[in-house]
Amino acid sequence: MNIYDLTIHELKEKIAAGELTPAEIKKAYAARINEVEDRVKSYITITDELAEEELADYENKKEGLLAGIPIAVKDNMSTDGIKTSCGSKMLENYKPPYDATVVEKLNEAGAVIMGKTNMDEFAMGSSTENSAFFDTHNPWNLNHAPGGSSGGSAAAVAAGECAAALGSDTGGSIRQPASYCGVVGLKPTYGMVSRYGLVAFASSLDQIGPITKDVEDSAILMNVIAGHDPKDSTSIEGKKEDYTEYLKEDVSGMKIGIPEEYFNLEFDEEVKASVLAAVEKLKEAGAEVETVHMIDASYALAAYYVIAPAEASSNLARYDGVRYGLRSEQAADISEMFTNTRLEGFGDEVKRRIMIGTYALSSGYYDAYYLKAQKVRTLIKDDFDRIFNDFDLIITPTAPSTAIELESKSDPLEMYHTDIFTVPINIAGVPAMSVPCGFDSSEMPIGLQLIGPHFGEGKIIQAAYTLEKLLNIKEKRAEL
Amino acid sequence: MTTKYETVIGLEVHVQLNTNSKIFCGCSTEFGKEPNENTCPVCLGLPGTLPVLNKKVVDYAIMAGLALNCDIAEYSKFDRKNYFYPDLPKAYQISQFDLPVAENGEIEIETEAGIFNIGVTRVHLEEDAGKLIHEGSIDKSKGSLVDYNRTGVPLIEIVSEPDMRTPAQAKAYLTELKMIMEYLDISDCNMEEGSLRCDANVSLRPVGQEEFGIKAELKNMNSFSAVEKGLEYEVKRQQELLDEGKKVVQETRTWDESLNKTISMRGKEEAHDYRYFPEPDLVPLEIDEAWKEEMQKEIPELPREKYKRFISELGLPEYDAGVLTGDKDLAVFFEEVLSDYDDPKNLSNWMMGEFLRLLNENGHSPFESGVSPINLAKMLKLIDQDIISGKIAKEVFEKMYNSGRDPETIVEEEGLKQISDQDELENIVDAIIEDNPDAVEDVENGKERAIGFLVGQVMKETRGKANPGLVNQMLRDKLMN
């Protein structure tokens, strides 16, 4: 196996055994980037200098959980002095003066940050085609999208351009690209990972999480990034778990719910068959599987497309050209400067969501849209809580299909629909992981979604780890 | 003013809280620093930053709510108020919309027309915005500069009920609020520096009509006198419109101090839609009984209670009580002296006379002068014990004020003790009688006033040190028997 194909835990073992040095690892990944990046285009910024600096500091951090491990970070997480563009022309040259909490944690753990990955502008999109700069290509088939919005992170992991990456997930933006790219993506419980320094899209839904080559790496990365942060009032105070303790091949007695309303939706038959086959394996391994009834996912999607744009319309209002980022040169007065800056700086999808959100919060419409959506949100939360009273986990597909072809979906509503299985999870605030469960007839990866109750990351990891062993497909890599 | 219309005024008062750090970050709130010195990624609203609530700010808001006799919310939350302006870095202000920290209060005010209760609708927390700065004047400046030092300084907004009927009541309400905040020591309440700001809603309605008239909102009144003048102007303007059969337009008007009038700023149509919604970056605020009780303990006797007590328990005239309680430090000073001295009226005379005169001349607050409460008490006792005369006392007091020395030392070292020894005065009195035969004759002819002249001559001779009462008695004994 190539060095760039190795997982975090494999690299750690080799470093510990003296078979590889961090410098050799870094060199191998840099060479891999050099080799495939012009075809995959995962990165907006390659931070080679930063990686060298971190490598030079290796001796001081070699006890760290990620000492010497090459990691990629989505370009919406603030990096001190390094461009953080959010895939937008608005922030094309913006360099934050501070590190996001997760970036600080990566640094403390000794990670070697390889670069900042491409994404849909301000994380709004499901294919990374909304990046203001360029498309990222799916390593399994370059004509296909990597998914989004964390498409750059998922593609970088799948292409061996990093050992693992951080993504952010507001309605599926970690899980859906993980599914499209045949890697593992975890969206933790809301509040589990600090959002400080994550450029906000929809504050009540955004959550940072790991995108990795296998489940064990996901647990390791969670050990690094999870935990209370006094700088984020919505981050949860509580005891820190060691997620690697859940790396057990055991699902006996675990109760798994299969929501009929989700499986009854119209979606790719190959995906459905693959997910159900994987569920069958878990059943054979001792899990108790039962059909359950839940609120139709389309209600969650409707609520999401009111709440997320509403928050976004406010969160993105600060990009007004006054202090940083793009400022339009075409303006006679302040009001025109605001308007033209935003006209020139934002792409179509961002503008569309700002307009939807502004409308939903406007006086006279607030009750009919925002307030109603919040009520739906409460019902959906309650619905998940109800299921988790009796079940350990829920399983659904991650996405209705395998990776879509680039430029294949021009209708935004059709694109929104690719998040039908992932959006309800953010609405409920619970954790969920996409784990590869097979391939379709075009050899494109299929993802299965494991959903757990609040703080149920451990159970998810345990079931996903077991499934990974049962399916035995994780060694398979995209050929580039 | 005619009696056809009744004026209705409500005030929205912004009070800057004097916490050391800002409401959502650790930056200093110190006034007068270099532009943008007191800023950080959080208060600059940089992408990815998040607010963290300063608990002290909530403490102060609870105290204000309690002092204004409000109900304190068990459950309160923050909301975003969205609008674009260069001084607002996030393009939204974190404020409170439907669940403020405190509601349903009232305070008592007093004007020449009597005592009134003014309702307090709500007290809510919010963050201040920055400041635009223009080179030269706003018209001539080539651009605007922004100073974000003030961004994130904590504010409470106190909204009154439309309970005021005259500009004088509005001024009295504002004065009472300022005093309460000062007594709580939660704000500097300096209108000129902007730590106390006041907007007013003004409308007129025919006497006897229950429904409110159409209101104008008045802004930019930057001093207490501007509030009164602005309101008086606005009442007159609306009254004239109504007298002419015209309608008042609902609008926002600004008080122009140089023109002495209010000017239309924007109409109802241009009013903002702030698109309030719950702030997702902060968790709701829960205030339990224990927290409320803890804050209740921090609340000192408030100005109105003190005023009433000074009248009822200390027997002070209303005027004295008003002046002394009008300034918290003055009241505290007064009471500290009283712990060593037991004639409140005599003390009040001294404080309102000499002390206030010197404080005003020097621009000092009560505890900034050389006079300590204990030394003032000592000085008053020296007068009462006839050790110094009232006249000498003024001299002693001024020396105390300027040097900080204690009165006994001053009297001792400068030989200012009153001469109350009859033997010592005998020769001087006799000499004055001998030198002033005309006055002596007047006295002997029954002209009592001439005695005063002779006493004055003795005082002059002793450079004020003679005990005037004793001298008077001695002269009477010698000349009128």
PDB file of C-alpha atoms in Angstrom, chain B residues 206-350:
ATOM      1  CA  PRO B 206     -57.920  66.352  22.926  1.00  0.00           C
ATOM      2  CA  VAL B 207     -58.531  66.512  26.656  1.00  0.00           C
ATOM      3  CA  GLY B 208     -60.843  63.700  27.672  1.00  0.00           C
ATOM      4  CA  GLN B 209     -60.011  61.495  24.685  1.00  0.00           C
ATOM      5  CA  GLU B 210     -58.659  58.079  25.594  1.00  0.00           C
ATOM      6  CA  GLU B 211     -57.092  57.153  22.286  1.00  0.00           C
ATOM      7  CA  PHE B 212     -53.569  58.436  21.735  1.00  0.00           C
ATOM      8  CA  GLY B 213     -52.839  61.023  19.072  1.00  0.00           C
ATOM      9  CA  ILE B 214     -50.308  60.434  16.296  1.00  0.00           C
ATOM     10  CA  LYS B 215     -46.818  60.501  17.727  1.00  0.00           C
ATOM     11  CA  ALA B 216     -43.485  61.800  16.623  1.00  0.00           C
ATOM     12  CA  GLU B 217     -40.291  60.165  17.819  1.00  0.00           C
ATOM     13  CA  LEU B 218     -37.681  62.643  18.969  1.00  0.00           C
ATOM     14  CA  LYS B 219     -33.960  61.888  18.850  1.00  0.00           C
ATOM     15  CA  ASN B 220     -30.609  63.544  19.429  1.00  0.00           C
ATOM     16  CA  MET B 221     -31.351  65.368  22.667  1.00  0.00           C
ATOM     17  CA  ASN B 222     -27.914  65.347  24.203  1.00  0.00           C
ATOM     18  CA  SER B 223     -28.451  67.088  27.532  1.00  0.00           C
ATOM     19  CA  PHE B 224     -31.130  67.446  30.178  1.00  0.00           C
ATOM     20  CA  SER B 225     -31.955  70.936  28.978  1.00  0.00           C
ATOM     21  CA  ALA B 226     -32.121  69.675  25.373  1.00  0.00           C
ATOM     22  CA  VAL B 227     -34.686  67.083  26.464  1.00  0.00           C
ATOM     23  CA  GLU B 228     -36.866  69.744  28.035  1.00  0.00           C
ATOM     24  CA  LYS B 229     -36.398  72.266  25.204  1.00  0.00           C
ATOM     25  CA  GLY B 230     -36.888  69.663  22.487  1.00  0.00           C
ATOM     26  CA  LEU B 231     -40.087  68.398  24.081  1.00  0.00           C
ATOM     27  CA  GLU B 232     -41.430  71.917  24.632  1.00  0.00           C
ATOM     28  CA  TYR B 233     -40.742  72.756  21.015  1.00  0.00           C
ATOM     29  CA  GLU B 234     -42.361  69.563  19.799  1.00  0.00           C
ATOM     30  CA  VAL B 235     -45.483  70.059  21.923  1.00  0.00           C
ATOM     31  CA  LYS B 236     -45.848  73.574  20.588  1.00  0.00           C
ATOM     32  CA  ARG B 237     -45.293  72.436  16.999  1.00  0.00           C
ATOM     33  CA  GLN B 238     -47.936  69.727  17.209  1.00  0.00           C
ATOM     34  CA  GLN B 239     -50.359  72.048  18.976  1.00  0.00           C
ATOM     35  CA  GLU B 240     -50.043  74.619  16.213  1.00  0.00           C
ATOM     36  CA  LEU B 241     -50.596  71.973  13.553  1.00  0.00           C
ATOM     37  CA  LEU B 242     -53.736  70.744  15.296  1.00  0.00           C
ATOM     38  CA  ASP B 243     -54.991  74.292  15.867  1.00  0.00           C
ATOM     39  CA  GLU B 244     -54.646  74.914  12.147  1.00  0.00           C
ATOM     40  CA  GLY B 245     -56.700  71.795  11.503  1.00  0.00           C
ATOM     41  CA  LYS B 246     -53.676  69.915  10.116  1.00  0.00           C
ATOM     42  CA  LYS B 247     -52.539  66.442  11.018  1.00  0.00           C
ATOM     43  CA  VAL B 248     -49.425  65.384  12.874  1.00  0.00           C
ATOM     44  CA  VAL B 249     -47.384  62.990  10.725  1.00  0.00           C
ATOM     45  CA  GLN B 250     -45.924  59.852  12.268  1.00  0.00           C
ATOM     46  CA  GLU B 251     -42.203  60.296  11.822  1.00  0.00           C
ATOM     47  CA  THR B 252     -38.800  60.440  13.468  1.00  0.00           C
ATOM     48  CA  ARG B 253     -37.537  63.947  14.183  1.00  0.00           C
ATOM     49  CA  THR B 254     -34.183  65.149  15.378  1.00  0.00           C
ATOM     50  CA  TRP B 255     -33.552  67.988  17.824  1.00  0.00           C
ATOM     51  CA  ASP B 256     -31.219  70.583  16.338  1.00  0.00           C
ATOM     52  CA  GLU B 257     -29.547  72.368  19.216  1.00  0.00           C
ATOM     53  CA  SER B 258     -28.204  75.236  17.067  1.00  0.00           C
ATOM     54  CA  LEU B 259     -31.519  75.957  15.375  1.00  0.00           C
ATOM     55  CA  ASN B 260     -33.508  75.293  18.543  1.00  0.00           C
ATOM     56  CA  LYS B 261     -36.057  73.216  16.708  1.00  0.00           C
ATOM     57  CA  THR B 262     -36.932  69.655  15.711  1.00  0.00           C
ATOM     58  CA  ILE B 263     -36.395  68.570  12.098  1.00  0.00           C
ATOM     59  CA  SER B 264     -37.935  65.626  10.250  1.00  0.00           C
ATOM     60  CA  MET B 265     -35.472  62.734   9.815  1.00  0.00           C
ATOM     61  CA  ARG B 266     -37.558  59.988   8.261  1.00  0.00           C
ATOM     62  CA  GLY B 267     -41.183  59.096   7.783  1.00  0.00           C
ATOM     63  CA  LYS B 268     -43.125  55.997   8.710  1.00  0.00           C
ATOM     64  CA  GLU B 269     -42.545  54.491   5.255  1.00  0.00           C
ATOM     65  CA  GLU B 270     -38.787  54.608   5.686  1.00  0.00           C
ATOM     66  CA  ALA B 271     -38.966  52.928   9.088  1.00  0.00           C
ATOM     67  CA  HIS B 272     -36.735  49.850   9.308  1.00  0.00           C
ATOM     68  CA  ASP B 273     -37.982  46.293   9.407  1.00  0.00           C
ATOM     69  CA  TYR B 274     -35.437  44.927  11.856  1.00  0.00           C
ATOM     70  CA  ARG B 275     -36.356  41.280  11.245  1.00  0.00           C
ATOM     71  CA  TYR B 276     -35.845  40.308  14.868  1.00  0.00           C
ATOM     72  CA  PHE B 277     -35.248  36.620  15.542  1.00  0.00           C
ATOM     73  CA  PRO B 278     -33.759  34.664  18.471  1.00  0.00           C
ATOM     74  CA  GLU B 279     -29.945  34.885  18.637  1.00  0.00           C
ATOM     75  CA  PRO B 280     -28.811  31.301  17.904  1.00  0.00           C
ATOM     76  CA  ASP B 281     -25.282  31.889  19.215  1.00  0.00           C
ATOM     77  CA  LEU B 282     -26.431  32.452  22.809  1.00  0.00           C
ATOM     78  CA  VAL B 283     -28.347  30.201  25.131  1.00  0.00           C
ATOM     79  CA  PRO B 284     -31.439  31.581  26.883  1.00  0.00           C
ATOM     80  CA  LEU B 285     -30.922  33.359  30.174  1.00  0.00           C
ATOM     81  CA  GLU B 286     -32.413  31.802  33.274  1.00  0.00           C
ATOM     82  CA  ILE B 287     -32.598  33.960  36.372  1.00  0.00           C
ATOM     83  CA  ASP B 288     -33.481  32.079  39.534  1.00  0.00           C
ATOM     84  CA  GLU B 289     -34.627  33.387  42.919  1.00  0.00           C
ATOM     85  CA  ALA B 290     -31.154  33.054  44.408  1.00  0.00           C
ATOM     86  CA  TRP B 291     -29.625  35.272  41.742  1.00  0.00           C
ATOM     87  CA  LYS B 292     -32.398  37.849  42.217  1.00  0.00           C
ATOM     88  CA  GLU B 293     -31.921  37.826  45.984  1.00  0.00           C
ATOM     89  CA  GLU B 294     -28.190  38.215  45.631  1.00  0.00           C
ATOM     90  CA  MET B 295     -28.733  41.298  43.467  1.00  0.00           C
ATOM     91  CA  GLN B 296     -31.401  42.656  45.817  1.00  0.00           C
ATOM     92  CA  LYS B 297     -28.728  42.751  48.520  1.00  0.00           C
ATOM     93  CA  GLU B 298     -26.560  44.950  46.320  1.00  0.00           C
ATOM     94  CA  ILE B 299     -29.204  47.645  46.091  1.00  0.00           C
ATOM     95  CA  PRO B 300     -28.604  50.578  48.450  1.00  0.00           C
ATOM     96  CA  GLU B 301     -31.242  52.980  49.739  1.00  0.00           C
ATOM     97  CA  LEU B 302     -32.482  54.717  46.591  1.00  0.00           C
ATOM     98  CA  PRO B 303     -32.694  58.512  46.152  1.00  0.00           C
ATOM     99  CA  ARG B 304     -36.437  58.842  46.607  1.00  0.00           C
ATOM    100  CA  GLU B 305     -36.435  56.807  49.858  1.00  0.00           C
ATOM    101  CA  LYS B 306     -33.479  58.749  51.119  1.00  0.00           C
ATOM    102  CA  TYR B 307     -35.147  62.033  50.254  1.00  0.00           C
ATOM    103  CA  LYS B 308     -38.238  61.082  52.200  1.00  0.00           C
ATOM    104  CA  ARG B 309     -36.227  59.836  55.144  1.00  0.00           C
ATOM    105  CA  PHE B 310     -34.139  63.016  55.298  1.00  0.00           C
ATOM    106  CA  ILE B 311     -37.387  64.960  55.626  1.00  0.00           C
ATOM    107  CA  SER B 312     -39.241  62.667  58.001  1.00  0.00           C
ATOM    108  CA  GLU B 313     -36.428  61.410  60.219  1.00  0.00           C
ATOM    109  CA  LEU B 314     -33.871  64.182  60.045  1.00  0.00           C
ATOM    110  CA  GLY B 315     -36.343  67.032  59.845  1.00  0.00           C
ATOM    111  CA  LEU B 316     -34.683  68.619  56.846  1.00  0.00           C
ATOM    112  CA  PRO B 317     -36.629  71.014  54.636  1.00  0.00           C
ATOM    113  CA  GLU B 318     -37.692  69.501  51.277  1.00  0.00           C
ATOM    114  CA  TYR B 319     -35.308  71.758  49.452  1.00  0.00           C
ATOM    115  CA  ASP B 320     -32.310  70.616  51.500  1.00  0.00           C
ATOM    116  CA  ALA B 321     -33.305  66.956  51.177  1.00  0.00           C
ATOM    117  CA  GLY B 322     -33.637  67.385  47.428  1.00  0.00           C
ATOM    118  CA  VAL B 323     -30.214  68.963  46.984  1.00  0.00           C
ATOM    119  CA  LEU B 324     -28.437  66.508  49.275  1.00  0.00           C
ATOM    120  CA  THR B 325     -29.976  63.364  47.763  1.00  0.00           C
ATOM    121  CA  GLY B 326     -29.686  64.743  44.222  1.00  0.00           C
ATOM    122  CA  ASP B 327     -26.066  63.644  44.197  1.00  0.00           C
ATOM    123  CA  LYS B 328     -25.254  60.242  45.582  1.00  0.00           C
ATOM    124  CA  ASP B 329     -21.803  61.189  46.851  1.00  0.00           C
ATOM    125  CA  LEU B 330     -23.154  64.292  48.520  1.00  0.00           C
ATOM    126  CA  ALA B 331     -25.767  62.192  50.306  1.00  0.00           C
ATOM    127  CA  VAL B 332     -23.195  59.620  51.359  1.00  0.00           C
ATOM    128  CA  PHE B 333     -20.870  62.349  52.595  1.00  0.00           C
ATOM    129  CA  PHE B 334     -23.708  63.950  54.512  1.00  0.00           C
ATOM    130  CA  GLU B 335     -24.582  60.709  56.247  1.00  0.00           C
ATOM    131  CA  GLU B 336     -20.965  59.963  57.067  1.00  0.00           C
ATOM    132  CA  VAL B 337     -20.658  63.319  58.821  1.00  0.00           C
ATOM    133  CA  LEU B 338     -23.895  62.576  60.663  1.00  0.00           C
ATOM    134  CA  SER B 339     -22.423  59.437  62.180  1.00  0.00           C
ATOM    135  CA  ASP B 340     -20.137  61.766  64.198  1.00  0.00           C
ATOM    136  CA  TYR B 341     -22.366  64.790  64.457  1.00  0.00           C
ATOM    137  CA  ASP B 342     -25.998  65.105  65.407  1.00  0.00           C
ATOM    138  CA  ASP B 343     -27.398  68.381  64.104  1.00  0.00           C
ATOM    139  CA  PRO B 344     -28.587  67.559  60.567  1.00  0.00           C
ATOM    140  CA  LYS B 345     -29.950  71.007  59.792  1.00  0.00           C
ATOM    141  CA  ASN B 346     -26.760  72.770  60.835  1.00  0.00           C
ATOM    142  CA  LEU B 347     -24.723  70.272  58.788  1.00  0.00           C
ATOM    143  CA  SER B 348     -27.053  70.698  55.823  1.00  0.00           C
ATOM    144  CA  ASN B 349     -26.559  74.486  55.968  1.00  0.00           C
ATOM    145  CA  TRP B 350     -22.820  74.018  55.833  1.00  0.00           C
TER     146      TRP B 350
END
